[in-house]
mmCIF file of C-alpha atoms (C1' of nucleotides) and ligand atoms in Angstrom:
data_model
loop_
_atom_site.group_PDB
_atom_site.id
_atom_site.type_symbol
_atom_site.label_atom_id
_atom_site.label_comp_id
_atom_site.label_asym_id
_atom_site.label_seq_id
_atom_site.Cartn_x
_atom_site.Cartn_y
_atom_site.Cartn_z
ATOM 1 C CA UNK A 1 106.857 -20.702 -6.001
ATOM 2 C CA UNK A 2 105.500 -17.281 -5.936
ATOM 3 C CA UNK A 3 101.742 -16.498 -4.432
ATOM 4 C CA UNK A 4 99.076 -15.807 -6.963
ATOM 5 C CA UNK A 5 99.121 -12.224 -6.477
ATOM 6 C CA UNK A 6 102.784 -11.999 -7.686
ATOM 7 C CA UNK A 7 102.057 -14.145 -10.905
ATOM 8 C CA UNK A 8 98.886 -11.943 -11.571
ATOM 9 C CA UNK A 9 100.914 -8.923 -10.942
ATOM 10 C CA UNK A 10 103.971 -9.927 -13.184
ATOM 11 C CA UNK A 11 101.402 -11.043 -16.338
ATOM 12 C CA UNK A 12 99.549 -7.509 -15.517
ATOM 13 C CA UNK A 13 102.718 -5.520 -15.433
ATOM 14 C CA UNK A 14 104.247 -7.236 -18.585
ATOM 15 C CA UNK A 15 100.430 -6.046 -20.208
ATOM 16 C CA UNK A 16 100.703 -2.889 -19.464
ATOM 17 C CA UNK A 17 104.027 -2.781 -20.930
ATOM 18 C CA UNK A 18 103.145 -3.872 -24.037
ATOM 19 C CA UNK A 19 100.394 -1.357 -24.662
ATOM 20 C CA UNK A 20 102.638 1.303 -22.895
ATOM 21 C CA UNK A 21 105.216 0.589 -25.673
ATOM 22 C CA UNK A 22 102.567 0.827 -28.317
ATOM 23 C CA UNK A 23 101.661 4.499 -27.230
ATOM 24 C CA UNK A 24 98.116 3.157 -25.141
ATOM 25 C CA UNK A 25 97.000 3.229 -21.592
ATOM 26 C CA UNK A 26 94.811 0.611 -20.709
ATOM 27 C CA UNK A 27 91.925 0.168 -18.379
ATOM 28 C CA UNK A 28 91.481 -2.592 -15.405
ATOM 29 C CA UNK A 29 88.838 -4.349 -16.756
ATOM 30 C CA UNK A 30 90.992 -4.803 -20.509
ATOM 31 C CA UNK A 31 94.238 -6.052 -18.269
ATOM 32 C CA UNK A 32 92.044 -8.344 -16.597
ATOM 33 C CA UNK A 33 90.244 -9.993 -19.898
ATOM 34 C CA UNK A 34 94.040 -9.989 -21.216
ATOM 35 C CA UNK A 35 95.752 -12.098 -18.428
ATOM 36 C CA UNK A 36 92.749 -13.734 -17.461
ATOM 37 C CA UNK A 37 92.264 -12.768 -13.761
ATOM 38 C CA UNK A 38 90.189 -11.942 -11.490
ATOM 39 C CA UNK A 39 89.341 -8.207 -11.712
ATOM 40 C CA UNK A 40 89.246 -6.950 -8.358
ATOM 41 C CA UNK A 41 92.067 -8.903 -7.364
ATOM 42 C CA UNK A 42 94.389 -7.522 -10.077
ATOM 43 C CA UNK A 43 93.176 -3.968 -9.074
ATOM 44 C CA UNK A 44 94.113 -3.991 -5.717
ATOM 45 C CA UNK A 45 97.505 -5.573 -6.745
ATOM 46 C CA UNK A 46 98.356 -2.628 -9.167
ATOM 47 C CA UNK A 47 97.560 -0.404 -6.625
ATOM 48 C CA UNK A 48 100.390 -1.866 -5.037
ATOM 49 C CA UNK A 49 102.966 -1.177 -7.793
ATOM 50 C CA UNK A 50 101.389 2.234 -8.140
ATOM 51 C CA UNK A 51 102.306 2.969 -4.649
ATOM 52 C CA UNK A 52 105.971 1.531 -5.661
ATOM 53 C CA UNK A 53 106.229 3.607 -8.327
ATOM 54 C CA UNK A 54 106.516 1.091 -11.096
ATOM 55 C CA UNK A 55 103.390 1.751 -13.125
ATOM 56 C CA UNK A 56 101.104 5.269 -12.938
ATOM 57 C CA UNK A 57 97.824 5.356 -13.156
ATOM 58 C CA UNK A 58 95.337 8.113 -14.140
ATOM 59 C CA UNK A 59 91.810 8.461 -13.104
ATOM 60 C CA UNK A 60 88.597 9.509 -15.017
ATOM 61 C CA UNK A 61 87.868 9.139 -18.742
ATOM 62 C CA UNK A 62 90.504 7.769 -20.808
ATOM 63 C CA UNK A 63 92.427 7.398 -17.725
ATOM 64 C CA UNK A 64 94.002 3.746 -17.317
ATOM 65 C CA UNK A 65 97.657 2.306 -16.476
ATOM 66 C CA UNK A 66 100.927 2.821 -18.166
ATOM 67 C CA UNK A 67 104.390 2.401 -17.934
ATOM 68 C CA UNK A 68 107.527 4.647 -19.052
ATOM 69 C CA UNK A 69 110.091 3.076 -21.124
ATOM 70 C CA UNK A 70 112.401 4.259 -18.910
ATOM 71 C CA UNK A 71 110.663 1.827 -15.982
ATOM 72 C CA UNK A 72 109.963 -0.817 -18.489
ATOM 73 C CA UNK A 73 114.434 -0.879 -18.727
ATOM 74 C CA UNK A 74 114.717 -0.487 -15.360
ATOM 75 C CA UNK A 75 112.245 -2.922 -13.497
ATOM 76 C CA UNK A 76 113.470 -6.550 -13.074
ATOM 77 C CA UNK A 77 110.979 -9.415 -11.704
ATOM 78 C CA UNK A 78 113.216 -9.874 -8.712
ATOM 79 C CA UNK A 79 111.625 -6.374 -7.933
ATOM 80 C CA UNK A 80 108.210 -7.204 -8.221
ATOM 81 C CA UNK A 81 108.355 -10.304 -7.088
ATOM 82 C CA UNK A 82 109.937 -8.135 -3.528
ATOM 83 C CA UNK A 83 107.500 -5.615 -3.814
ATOM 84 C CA UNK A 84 104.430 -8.396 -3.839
ATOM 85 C CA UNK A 85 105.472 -11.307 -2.287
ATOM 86 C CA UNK A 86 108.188 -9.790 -0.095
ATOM 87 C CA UNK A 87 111.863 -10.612 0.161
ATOM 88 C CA UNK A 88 111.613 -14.229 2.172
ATOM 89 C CA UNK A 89 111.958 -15.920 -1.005
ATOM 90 C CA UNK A 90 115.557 -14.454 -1.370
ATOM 91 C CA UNK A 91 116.972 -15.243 1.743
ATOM 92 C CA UNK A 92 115.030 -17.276 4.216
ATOM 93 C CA UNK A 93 116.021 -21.458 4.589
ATOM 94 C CA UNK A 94 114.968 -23.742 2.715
ATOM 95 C CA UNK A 95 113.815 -26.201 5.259
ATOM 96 C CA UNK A 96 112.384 -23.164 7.702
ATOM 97 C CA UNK A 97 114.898 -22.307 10.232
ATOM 98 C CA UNK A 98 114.341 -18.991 11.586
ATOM 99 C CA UNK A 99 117.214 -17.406 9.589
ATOM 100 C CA UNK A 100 119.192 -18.747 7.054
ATOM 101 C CA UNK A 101 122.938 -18.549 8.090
ATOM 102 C CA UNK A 102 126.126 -19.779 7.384
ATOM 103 C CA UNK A 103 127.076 -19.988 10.817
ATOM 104 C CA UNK A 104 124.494 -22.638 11.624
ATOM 105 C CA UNK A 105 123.220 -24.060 7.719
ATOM 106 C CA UNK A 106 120.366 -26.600 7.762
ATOM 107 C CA UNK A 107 121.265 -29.316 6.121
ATOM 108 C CA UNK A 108 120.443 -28.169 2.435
ATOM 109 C CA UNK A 109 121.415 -24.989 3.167
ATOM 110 C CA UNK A 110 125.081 -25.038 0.478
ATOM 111 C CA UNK A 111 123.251 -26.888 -2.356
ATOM 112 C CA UNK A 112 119.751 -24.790 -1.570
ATOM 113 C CA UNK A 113 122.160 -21.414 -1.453
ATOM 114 C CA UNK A 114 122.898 -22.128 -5.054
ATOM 115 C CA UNK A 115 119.842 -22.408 -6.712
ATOM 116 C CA UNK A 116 118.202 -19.840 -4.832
ATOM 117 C CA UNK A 117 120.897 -17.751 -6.632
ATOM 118 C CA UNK A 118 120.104 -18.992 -9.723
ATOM 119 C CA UNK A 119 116.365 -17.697 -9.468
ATOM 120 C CA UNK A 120 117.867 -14.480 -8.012
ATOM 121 C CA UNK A 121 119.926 -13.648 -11.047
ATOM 122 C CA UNK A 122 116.855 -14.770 -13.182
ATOM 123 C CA UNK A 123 115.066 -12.607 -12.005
ATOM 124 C CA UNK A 124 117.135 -9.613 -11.654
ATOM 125 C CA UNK A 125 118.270 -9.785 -15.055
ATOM 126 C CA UNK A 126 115.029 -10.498 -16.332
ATOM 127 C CA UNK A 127 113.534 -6.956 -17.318
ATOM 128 C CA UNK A 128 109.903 -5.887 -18.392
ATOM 129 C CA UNK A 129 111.480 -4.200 -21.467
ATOM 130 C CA UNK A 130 113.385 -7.504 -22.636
ATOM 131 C CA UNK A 131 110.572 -9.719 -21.431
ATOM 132 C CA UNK A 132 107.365 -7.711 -23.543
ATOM 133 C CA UNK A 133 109.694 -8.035 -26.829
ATOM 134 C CA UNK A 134 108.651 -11.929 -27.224
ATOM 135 C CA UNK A 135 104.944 -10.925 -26.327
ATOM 136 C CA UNK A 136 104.980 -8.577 -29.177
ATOM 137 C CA UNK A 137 106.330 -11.121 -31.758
ATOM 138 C CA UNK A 138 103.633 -13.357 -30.905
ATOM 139 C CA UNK A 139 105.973 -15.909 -29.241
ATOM 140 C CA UNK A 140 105.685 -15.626 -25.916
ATOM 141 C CA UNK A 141 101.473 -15.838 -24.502
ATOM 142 C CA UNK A 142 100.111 -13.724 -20.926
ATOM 143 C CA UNK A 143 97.269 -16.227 -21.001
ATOM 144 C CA UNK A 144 96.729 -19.666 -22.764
ATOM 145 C CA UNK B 1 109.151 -22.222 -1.827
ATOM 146 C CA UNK B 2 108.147 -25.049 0.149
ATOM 147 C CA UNK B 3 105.214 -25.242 2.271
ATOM 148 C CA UNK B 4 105.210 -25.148 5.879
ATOM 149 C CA UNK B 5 104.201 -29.342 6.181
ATOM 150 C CA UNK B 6 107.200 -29.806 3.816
ATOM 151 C CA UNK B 7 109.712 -28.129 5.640
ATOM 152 C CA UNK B 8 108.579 -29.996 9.183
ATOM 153 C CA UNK B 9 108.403 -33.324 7.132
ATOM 154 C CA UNK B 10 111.837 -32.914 6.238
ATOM 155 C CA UNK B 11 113.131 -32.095 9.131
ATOM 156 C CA UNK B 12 111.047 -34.488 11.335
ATOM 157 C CA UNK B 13 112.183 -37.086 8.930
ATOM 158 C CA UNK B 14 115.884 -36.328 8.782
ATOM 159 C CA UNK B 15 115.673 -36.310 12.583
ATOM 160 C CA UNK B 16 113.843 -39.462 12.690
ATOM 161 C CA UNK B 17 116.975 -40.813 10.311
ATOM 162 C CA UNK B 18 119.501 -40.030 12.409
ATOM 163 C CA UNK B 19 117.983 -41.445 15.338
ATOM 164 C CA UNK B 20 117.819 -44.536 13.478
ATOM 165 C CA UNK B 21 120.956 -44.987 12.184
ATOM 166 C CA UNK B 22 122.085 -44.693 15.476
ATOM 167 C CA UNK B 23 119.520 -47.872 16.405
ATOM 168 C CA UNK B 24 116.675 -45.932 18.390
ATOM 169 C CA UNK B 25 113.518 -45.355 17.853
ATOM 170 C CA UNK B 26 111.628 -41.992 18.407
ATOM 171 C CA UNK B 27 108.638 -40.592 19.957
ATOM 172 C CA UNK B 28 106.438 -37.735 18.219
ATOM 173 C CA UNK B 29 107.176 -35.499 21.486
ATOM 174 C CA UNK B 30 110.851 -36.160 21.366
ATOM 175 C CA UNK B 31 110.938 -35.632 17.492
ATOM 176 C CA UNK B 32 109.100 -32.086 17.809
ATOM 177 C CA UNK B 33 111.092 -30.671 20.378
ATOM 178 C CA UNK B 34 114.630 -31.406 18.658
ATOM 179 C CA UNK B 35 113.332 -29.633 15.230
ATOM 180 C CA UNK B 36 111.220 -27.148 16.846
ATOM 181 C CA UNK B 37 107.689 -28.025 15.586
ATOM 182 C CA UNK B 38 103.947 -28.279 16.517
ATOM 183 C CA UNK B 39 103.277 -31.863 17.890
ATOM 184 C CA UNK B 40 100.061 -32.171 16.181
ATOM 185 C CA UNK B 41 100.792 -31.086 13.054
ATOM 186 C CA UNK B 42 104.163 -33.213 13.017
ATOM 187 C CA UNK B 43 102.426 -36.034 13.718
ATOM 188 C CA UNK B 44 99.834 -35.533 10.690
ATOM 189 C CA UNK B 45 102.812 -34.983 8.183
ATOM 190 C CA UNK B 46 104.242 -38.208 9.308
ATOM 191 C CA UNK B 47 100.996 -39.857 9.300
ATOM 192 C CA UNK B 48 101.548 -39.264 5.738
ATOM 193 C CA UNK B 49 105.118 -40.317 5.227
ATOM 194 C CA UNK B 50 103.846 -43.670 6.851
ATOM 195 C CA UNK B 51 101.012 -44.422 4.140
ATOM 196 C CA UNK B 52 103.787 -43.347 1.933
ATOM 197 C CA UNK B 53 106.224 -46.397 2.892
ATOM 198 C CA UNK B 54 109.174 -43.934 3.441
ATOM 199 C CA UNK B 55 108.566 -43.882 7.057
ATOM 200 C CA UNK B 56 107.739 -46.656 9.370
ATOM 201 C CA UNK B 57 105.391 -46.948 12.658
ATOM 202 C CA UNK B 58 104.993 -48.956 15.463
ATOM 203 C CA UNK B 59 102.368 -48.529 18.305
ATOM 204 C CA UNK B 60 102.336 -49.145 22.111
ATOM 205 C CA UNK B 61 105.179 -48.916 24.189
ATOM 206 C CA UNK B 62 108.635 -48.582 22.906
ATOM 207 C CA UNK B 63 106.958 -47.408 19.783
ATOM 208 C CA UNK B 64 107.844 -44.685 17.719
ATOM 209 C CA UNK B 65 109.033 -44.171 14.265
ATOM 210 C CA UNK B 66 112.288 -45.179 12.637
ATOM 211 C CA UNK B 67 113.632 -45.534 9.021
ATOM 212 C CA UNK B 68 115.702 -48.226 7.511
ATOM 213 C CA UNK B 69 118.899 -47.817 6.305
ATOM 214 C CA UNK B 70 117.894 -48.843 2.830
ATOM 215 C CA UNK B 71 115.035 -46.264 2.863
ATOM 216 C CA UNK B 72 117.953 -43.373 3.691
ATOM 217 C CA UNK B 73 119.604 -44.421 1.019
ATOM 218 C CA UNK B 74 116.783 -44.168 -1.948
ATOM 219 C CA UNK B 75 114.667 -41.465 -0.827
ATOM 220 C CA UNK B 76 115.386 -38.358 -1.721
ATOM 221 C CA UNK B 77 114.062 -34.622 -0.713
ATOM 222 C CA UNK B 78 112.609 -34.826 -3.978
ATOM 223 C CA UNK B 79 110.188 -37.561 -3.162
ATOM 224 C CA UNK B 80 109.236 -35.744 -0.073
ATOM 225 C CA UNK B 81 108.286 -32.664 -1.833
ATOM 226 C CA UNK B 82 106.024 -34.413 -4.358
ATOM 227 C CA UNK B 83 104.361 -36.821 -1.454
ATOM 228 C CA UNK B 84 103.666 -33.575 0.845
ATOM 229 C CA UNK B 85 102.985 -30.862 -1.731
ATOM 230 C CA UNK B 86 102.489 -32.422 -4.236
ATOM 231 C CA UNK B 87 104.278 -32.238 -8.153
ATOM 232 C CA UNK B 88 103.431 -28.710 -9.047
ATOM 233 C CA UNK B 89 106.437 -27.147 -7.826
ATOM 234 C CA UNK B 90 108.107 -29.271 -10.566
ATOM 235 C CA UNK B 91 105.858 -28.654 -13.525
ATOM 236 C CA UNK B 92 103.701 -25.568 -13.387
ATOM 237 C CA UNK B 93 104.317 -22.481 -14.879
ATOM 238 C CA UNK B 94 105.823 -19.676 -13.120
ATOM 239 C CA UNK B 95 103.555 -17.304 -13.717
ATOM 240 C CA UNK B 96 100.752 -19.294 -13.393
ATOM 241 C CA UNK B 97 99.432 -19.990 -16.396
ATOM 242 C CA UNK B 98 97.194 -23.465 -16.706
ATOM 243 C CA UNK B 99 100.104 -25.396 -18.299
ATOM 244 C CA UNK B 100 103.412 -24.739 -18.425
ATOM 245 C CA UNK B 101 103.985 -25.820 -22.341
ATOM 246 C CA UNK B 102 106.396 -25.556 -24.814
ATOM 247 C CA UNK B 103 104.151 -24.766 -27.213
ATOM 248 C CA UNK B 104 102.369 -21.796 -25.981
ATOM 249 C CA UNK B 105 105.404 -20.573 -22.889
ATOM 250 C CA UNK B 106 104.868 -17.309 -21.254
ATOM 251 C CA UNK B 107 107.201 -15.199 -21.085
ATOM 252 C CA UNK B 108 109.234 -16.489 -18.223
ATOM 253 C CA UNK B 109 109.037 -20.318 -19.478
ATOM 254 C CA UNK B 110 112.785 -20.672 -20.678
ATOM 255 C CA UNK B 111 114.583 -19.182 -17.867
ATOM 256 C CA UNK B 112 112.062 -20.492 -15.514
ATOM 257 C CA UNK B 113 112.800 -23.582 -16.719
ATOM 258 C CA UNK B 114 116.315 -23.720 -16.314
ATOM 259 C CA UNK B 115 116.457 -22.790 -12.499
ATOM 260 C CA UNK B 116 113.312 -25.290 -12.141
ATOM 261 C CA UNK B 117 115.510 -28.263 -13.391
ATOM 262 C CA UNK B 118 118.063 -26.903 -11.237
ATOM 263 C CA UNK B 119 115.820 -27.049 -8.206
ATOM 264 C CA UNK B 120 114.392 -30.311 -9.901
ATOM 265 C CA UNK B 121 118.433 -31.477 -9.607
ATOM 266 C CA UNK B 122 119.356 -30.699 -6.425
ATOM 267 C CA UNK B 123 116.249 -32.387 -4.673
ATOM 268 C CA UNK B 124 116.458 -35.482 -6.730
ATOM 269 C CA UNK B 125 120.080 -35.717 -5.307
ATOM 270 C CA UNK B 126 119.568 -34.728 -1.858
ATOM 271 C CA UNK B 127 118.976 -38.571 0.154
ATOM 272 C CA UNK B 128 118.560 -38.498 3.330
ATOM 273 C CA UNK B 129 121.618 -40.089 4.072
ATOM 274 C CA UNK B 130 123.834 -37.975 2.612
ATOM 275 C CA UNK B 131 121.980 -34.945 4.745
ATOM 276 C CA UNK B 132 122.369 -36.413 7.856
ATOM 277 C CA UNK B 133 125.952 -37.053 7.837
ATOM 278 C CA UNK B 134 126.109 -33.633 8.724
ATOM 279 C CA UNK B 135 123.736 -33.469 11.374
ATOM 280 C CA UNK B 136 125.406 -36.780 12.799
ATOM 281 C CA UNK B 137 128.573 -34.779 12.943
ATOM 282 C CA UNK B 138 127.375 -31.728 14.047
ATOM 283 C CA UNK B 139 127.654 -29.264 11.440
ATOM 284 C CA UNK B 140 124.138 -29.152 9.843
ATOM 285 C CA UNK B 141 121.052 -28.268 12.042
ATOM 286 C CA UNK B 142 117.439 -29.092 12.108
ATOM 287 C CA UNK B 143 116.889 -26.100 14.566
ATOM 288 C CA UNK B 144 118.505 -22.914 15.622
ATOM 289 C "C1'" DT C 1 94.207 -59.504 32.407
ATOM 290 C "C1'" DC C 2 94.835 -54.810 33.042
ATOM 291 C "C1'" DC C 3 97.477 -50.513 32.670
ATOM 292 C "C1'" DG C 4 99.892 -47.198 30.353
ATOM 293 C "C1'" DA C 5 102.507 -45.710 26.327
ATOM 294 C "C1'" DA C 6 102.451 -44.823 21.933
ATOM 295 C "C1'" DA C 7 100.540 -43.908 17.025
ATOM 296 C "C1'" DT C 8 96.151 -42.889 14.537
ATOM 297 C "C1'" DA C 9 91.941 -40.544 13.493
ATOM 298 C "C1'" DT C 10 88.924 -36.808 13.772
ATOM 299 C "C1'" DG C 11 87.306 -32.406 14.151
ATOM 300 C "C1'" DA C 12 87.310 -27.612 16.018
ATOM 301 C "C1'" DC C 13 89.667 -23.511 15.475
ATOM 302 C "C1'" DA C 14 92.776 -19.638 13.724
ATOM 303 C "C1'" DA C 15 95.332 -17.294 10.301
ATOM 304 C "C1'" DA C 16 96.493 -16.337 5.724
ATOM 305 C "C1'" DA C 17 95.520 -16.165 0.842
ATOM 306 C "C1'" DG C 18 92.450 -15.341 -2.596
ATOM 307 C "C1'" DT C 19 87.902 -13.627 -4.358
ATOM 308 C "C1'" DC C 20 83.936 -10.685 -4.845
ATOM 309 C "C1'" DA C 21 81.068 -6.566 -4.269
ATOM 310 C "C1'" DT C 22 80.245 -1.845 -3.081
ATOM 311 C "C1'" DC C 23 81.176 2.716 -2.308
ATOM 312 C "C1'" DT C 24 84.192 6.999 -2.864
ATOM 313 C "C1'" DT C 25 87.151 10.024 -5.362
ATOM 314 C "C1'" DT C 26 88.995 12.111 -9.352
ATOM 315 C "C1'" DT C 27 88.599 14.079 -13.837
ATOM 316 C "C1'" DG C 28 87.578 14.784 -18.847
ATOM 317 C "C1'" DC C 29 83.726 16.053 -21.523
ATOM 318 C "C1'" DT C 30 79.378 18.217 -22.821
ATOM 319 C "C1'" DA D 1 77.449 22.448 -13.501
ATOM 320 C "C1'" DG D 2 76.537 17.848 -14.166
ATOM 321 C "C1'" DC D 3 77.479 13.304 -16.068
ATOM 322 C "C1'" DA D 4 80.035 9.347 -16.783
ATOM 323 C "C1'" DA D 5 84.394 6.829 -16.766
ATOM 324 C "C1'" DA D 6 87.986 5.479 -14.544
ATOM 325 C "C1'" DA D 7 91.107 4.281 -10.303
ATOM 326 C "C1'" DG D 8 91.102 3.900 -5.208
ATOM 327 C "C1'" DA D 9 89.494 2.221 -0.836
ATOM 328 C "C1'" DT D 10 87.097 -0.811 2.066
ATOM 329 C "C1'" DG D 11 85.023 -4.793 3.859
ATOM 330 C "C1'" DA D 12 82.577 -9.262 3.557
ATOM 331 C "C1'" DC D 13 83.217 -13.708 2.141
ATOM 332 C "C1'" DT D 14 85.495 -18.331 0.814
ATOM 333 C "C1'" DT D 15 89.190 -21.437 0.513
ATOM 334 C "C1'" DT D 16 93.444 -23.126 1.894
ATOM 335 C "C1'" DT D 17 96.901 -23.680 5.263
ATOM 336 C "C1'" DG D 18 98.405 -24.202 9.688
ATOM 337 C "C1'" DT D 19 97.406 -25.189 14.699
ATOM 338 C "C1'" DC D 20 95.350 -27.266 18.711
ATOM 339 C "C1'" DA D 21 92.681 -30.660 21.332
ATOM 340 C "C1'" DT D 22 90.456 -34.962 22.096
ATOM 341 C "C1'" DA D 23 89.164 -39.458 21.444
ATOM 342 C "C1'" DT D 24 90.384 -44.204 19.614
ATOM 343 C "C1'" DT D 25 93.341 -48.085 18.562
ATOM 344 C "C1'" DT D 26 97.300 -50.919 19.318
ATOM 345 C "C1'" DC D 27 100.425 -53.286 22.008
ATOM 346 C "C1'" DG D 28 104.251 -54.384 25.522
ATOM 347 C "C1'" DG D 29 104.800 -55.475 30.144
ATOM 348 C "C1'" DA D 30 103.644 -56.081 35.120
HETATM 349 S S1 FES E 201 120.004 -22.400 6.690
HETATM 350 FE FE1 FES E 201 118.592 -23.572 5.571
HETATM 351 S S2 FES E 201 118.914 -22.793 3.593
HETATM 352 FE FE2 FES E 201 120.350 -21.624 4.691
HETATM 353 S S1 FES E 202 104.889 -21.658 -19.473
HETATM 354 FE FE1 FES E 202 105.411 -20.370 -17.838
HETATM 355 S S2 FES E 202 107.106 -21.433 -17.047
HETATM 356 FE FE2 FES E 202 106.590 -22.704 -18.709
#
DNA sequence: TCCGAAATATGACAAAAGTCATCTTTTGCT
DNA sequence: AGCAAAAGATGACTTTTGTCATATTTCGGA
């Protein structure tokens, strides 16, 4: 569904959040122990979501990542997922066409249309902010 | 979503359906042109479909591959998917932990798991001969 | 029986995704 | 000023996915 980078950056994100919320930044090689991923990998990833302006980083000695509460509200998945894997999941055909339009549908294109909107309202209503709060009860797991 | 061999095999196979229920049989050449594919490749995936019974083969001349009305009716998109790549679109987590579990969900896992089933849904009830009653009439398209 | 048409099998190759390692830059602290 | 800790940048490498090409097998028909 989404690449590997996505997932990793998602899990990373929704780490950083959590500490964020309790007052800490966090280092690379802690977010990476946390989610379980590959270091490297995961830094080059939140470089990417640096550059979009959803998490800020700071360099040096108790430098690290964090996240505002005000992004935490405002962030949805359906963000990162655009910012990471790009926006082709949203709108390109199911079945591979070169464009997905109503003017010439594949032939799952009215039934595929729907659930493709399902996951799009998933994730756009699915905030950083509402998704940490299960993390934080213990409920919800970044790693298994 | 779906990977590249998935979206051909659906296509090539939905092409290869309505072909058939109009009594021919089809070439590989003939089949990639009218869903605008690789020949090779399209001939691999349907390699595949043929060790998978949905599909049948015959060699020499006047060979080519053609579907039985019966098989149209029972197959589904959904047994596609899981024959071409395979059931972890249908079971994994979405942010890709090891197991997507009840016991131990991330974050994601309820909401996830609604538009999942959805997805799940939709494939399960997609046969191929319901999809090509729009391609027979002119509607649907396996090609722009 | 021989030829040609077709699927099948195999492998080389290219592109993309994912992983790993190394070096550079920035910055707080002593 | 110098050290060490951290992110940032870069590139090599591996694996997976997708593509292309070539040989082999099967079989109908002249
Ligand atoms: S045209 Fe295929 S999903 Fe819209
Ligand atoms: S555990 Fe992540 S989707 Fe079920």
């Amino acid at each position: 569904m989404f690449s590997k980078a996505c997932e990793y950056g998602i899990r990373a994100l929704l780490y950083v959040a959590v500490k964020s919320h309790g007052g800490e930044r966090v280092i690379i090689s802690d977010i990476a122990k946390e989610i379980d991923s590959p270091v490297s990998f995961t830094a080059k990833i939140l470089q990417q979501l640096v550059k979009a302006a959803v998490v800020t980083s700071v360099k040096g000695p108790h430098g690290g990542f964090e996240i505002t509460d005000e992004k935490m509200k405002t962030t949805t998945l359906a963000h990162i997922v655009e910012i990471i894997d790009g926006p082709a999941i949203f709108r390109s055909c199911g079945l591979g066409l070169g464009v997905c339009d109503e003017g010439t549908p594949c032939p799952l294109h009215f039934k595929y249309h729907n659930v493709r909107s399902e996951l799009k309202k998933m994730l756009e209503t699915s905030t950083l902010e509402k998704l940490i709060q299960g993390v934080e009860r213990g409920s919800t797991h970044l790693k298994l």
